[in-house]
Short mmCIF file of C-alpha atoms in Angstrom, two decimals:
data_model
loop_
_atom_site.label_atom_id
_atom_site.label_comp_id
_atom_site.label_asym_id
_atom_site.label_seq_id
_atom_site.Cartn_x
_atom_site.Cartn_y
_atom_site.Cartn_z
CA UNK H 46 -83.52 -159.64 -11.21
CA UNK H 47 -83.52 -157.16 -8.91
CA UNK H 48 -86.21 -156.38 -6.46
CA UNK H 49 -86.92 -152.97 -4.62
CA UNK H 50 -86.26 -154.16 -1.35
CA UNK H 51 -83.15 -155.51 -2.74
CA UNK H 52 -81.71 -152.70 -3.96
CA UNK H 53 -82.65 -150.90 -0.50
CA UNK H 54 -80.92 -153.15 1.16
CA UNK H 55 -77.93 -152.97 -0.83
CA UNK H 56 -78.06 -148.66 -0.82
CA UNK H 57 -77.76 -148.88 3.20
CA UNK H 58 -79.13 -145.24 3.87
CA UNK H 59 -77.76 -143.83 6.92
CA UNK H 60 -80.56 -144.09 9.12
CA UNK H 61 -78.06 -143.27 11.97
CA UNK H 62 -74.61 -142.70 12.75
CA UNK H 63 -72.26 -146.10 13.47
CA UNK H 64 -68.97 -146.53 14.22
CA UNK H 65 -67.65 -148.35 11.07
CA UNK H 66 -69.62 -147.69 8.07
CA UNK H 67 -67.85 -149.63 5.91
CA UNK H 68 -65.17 -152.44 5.05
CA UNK H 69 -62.32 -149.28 4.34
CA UNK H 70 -63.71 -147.76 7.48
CA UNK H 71 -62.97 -150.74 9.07
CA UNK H 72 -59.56 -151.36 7.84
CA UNK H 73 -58.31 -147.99 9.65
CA UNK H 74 -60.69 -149.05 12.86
CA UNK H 75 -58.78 -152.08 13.41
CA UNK H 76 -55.45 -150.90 12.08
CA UNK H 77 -55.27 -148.59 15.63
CA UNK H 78 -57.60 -151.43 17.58
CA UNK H 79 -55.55 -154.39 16.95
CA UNK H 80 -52.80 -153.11 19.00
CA UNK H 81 -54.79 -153.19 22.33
CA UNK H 82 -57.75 -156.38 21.08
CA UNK H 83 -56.32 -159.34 23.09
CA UNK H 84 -56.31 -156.84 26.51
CA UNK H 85 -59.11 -154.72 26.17
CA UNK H 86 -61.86 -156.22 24.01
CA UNK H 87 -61.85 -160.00 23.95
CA UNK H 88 -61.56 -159.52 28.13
CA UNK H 89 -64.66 -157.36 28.13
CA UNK H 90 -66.42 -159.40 25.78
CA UNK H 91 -65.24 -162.37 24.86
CA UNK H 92 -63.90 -164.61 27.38
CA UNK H 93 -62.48 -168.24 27.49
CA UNK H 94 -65.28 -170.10 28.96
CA UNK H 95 -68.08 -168.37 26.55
CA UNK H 96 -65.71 -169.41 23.74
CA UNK H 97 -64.94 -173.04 24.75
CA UNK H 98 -68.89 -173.34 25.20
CA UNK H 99 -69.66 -171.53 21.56
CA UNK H 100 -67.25 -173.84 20.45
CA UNK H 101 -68.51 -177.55 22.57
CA UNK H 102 -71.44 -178.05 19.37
CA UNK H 103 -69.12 -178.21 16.72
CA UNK H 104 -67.71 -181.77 18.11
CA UNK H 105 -64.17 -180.49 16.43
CA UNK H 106 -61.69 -183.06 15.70
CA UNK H 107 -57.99 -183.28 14.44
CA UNK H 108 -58.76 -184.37 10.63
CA UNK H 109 -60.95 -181.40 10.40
CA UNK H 110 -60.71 -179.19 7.64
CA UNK H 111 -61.27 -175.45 9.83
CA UNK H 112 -62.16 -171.84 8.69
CA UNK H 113 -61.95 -168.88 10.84
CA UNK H 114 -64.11 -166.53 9.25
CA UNK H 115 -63.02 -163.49 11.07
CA UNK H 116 -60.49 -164.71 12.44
CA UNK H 117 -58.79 -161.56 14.10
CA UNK H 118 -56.32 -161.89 17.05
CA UNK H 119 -56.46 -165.46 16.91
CA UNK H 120 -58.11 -165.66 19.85
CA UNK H 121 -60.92 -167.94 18.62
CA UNK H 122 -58.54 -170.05 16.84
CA UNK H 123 -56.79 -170.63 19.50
CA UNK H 124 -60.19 -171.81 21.35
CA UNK H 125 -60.31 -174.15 18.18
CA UNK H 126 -57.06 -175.76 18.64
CA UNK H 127 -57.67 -176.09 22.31
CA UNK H 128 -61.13 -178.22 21.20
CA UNK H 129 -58.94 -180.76 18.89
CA UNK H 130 -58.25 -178.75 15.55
CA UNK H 131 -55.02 -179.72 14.02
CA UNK H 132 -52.95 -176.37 13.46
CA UNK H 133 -52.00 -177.71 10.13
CA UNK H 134 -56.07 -178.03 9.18
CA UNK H 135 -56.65 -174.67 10.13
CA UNK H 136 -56.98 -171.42 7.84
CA UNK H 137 -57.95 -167.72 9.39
CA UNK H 138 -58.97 -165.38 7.31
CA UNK H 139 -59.46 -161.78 8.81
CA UNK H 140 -59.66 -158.66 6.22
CA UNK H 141 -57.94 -157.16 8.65
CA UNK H 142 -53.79 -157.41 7.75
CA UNK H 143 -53.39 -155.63 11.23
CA UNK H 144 -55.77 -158.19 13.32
CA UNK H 145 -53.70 -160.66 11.76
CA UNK H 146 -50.57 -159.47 12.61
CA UNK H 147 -51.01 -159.74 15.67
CA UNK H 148 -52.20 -163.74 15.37
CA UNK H 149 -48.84 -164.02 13.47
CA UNK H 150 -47.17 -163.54 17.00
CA UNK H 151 -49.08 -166.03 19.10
CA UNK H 152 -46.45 -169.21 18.51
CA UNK H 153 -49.36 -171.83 19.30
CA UNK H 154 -50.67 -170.26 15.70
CA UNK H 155 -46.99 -170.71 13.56
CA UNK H 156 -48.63 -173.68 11.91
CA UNK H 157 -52.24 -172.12 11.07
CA UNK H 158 -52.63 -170.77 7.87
CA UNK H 159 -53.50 -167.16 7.73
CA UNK H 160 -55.14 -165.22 4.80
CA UNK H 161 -56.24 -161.44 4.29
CA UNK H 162 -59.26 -162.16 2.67
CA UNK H 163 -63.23 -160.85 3.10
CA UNK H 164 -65.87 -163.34 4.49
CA UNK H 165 -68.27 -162.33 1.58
CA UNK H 166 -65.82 -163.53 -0.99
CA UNK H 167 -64.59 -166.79 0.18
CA UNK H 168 -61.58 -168.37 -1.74
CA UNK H 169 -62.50 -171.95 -1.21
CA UNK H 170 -64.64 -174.32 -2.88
CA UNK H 171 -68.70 -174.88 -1.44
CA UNK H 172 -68.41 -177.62 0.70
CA UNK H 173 -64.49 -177.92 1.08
CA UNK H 174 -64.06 -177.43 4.57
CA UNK H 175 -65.77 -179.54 7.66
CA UNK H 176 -66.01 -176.74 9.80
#
């Protein structure tokens, strides 16, 4: 069953105001955001050398099997095929179509599989994937 302080959890009161509330909020957040991610946020945030060393534990190698959870941009992905991942062993999934679309024009990324999907509803198997 159900406890009480699992069905709080699950209500999430608005104890204040955020950005994105929500997975439909976020669907129009990154619909305008994705056209501007690769130069303004991943810059200010995310750089190449934080995601090469985030990257440097999981040993990655060619005959990996590779999710993206979140995949966005690409930009990540791209740090995983720089680390060894085979394009062809690689799936992103972003719930994001807009994020995505702008993956779909890196070339380096032609062979990676790319899904719309949501990272609490996986469509793979437990287990299936190495990394």
């Amino acid at each position: 069953g159900t406890s009480s302080s699992d069905a709080s959890a699950l209500e999430r009161p608005l104890t204040k105001l955020r950005l994105i509330q929500h997975k439909s909020e976020a669907f129009f957040f990154y619909k305008y955001l994705s056209l501007v991610y690769d130069k303004i946020v991943n810059p200010g945030h995310w750089t190449e050398d934080m995601r090469e060393a985030a990257l440097e534990p999981a040993k990655i190698s060619p005959e990996h099997k590779i999710v993206d959870v979140g995949g966005g941009t690409g930009f990540c992905t791209l740090g995983v095929l720089k680390a060894g991942g085979k394009p062809e062993n690689v799936i992103m999934i972003d719930q994001s179509p807009h994020q995505l679309e702008q993956a779909k024009k890196k070339p380096e990324l032609d062979a990676v599989e790319k899904l719309t999907g949501d990272a609490e509803d996986l469509p793979f198997e437990t287990d299936s994937k190495d990394r």
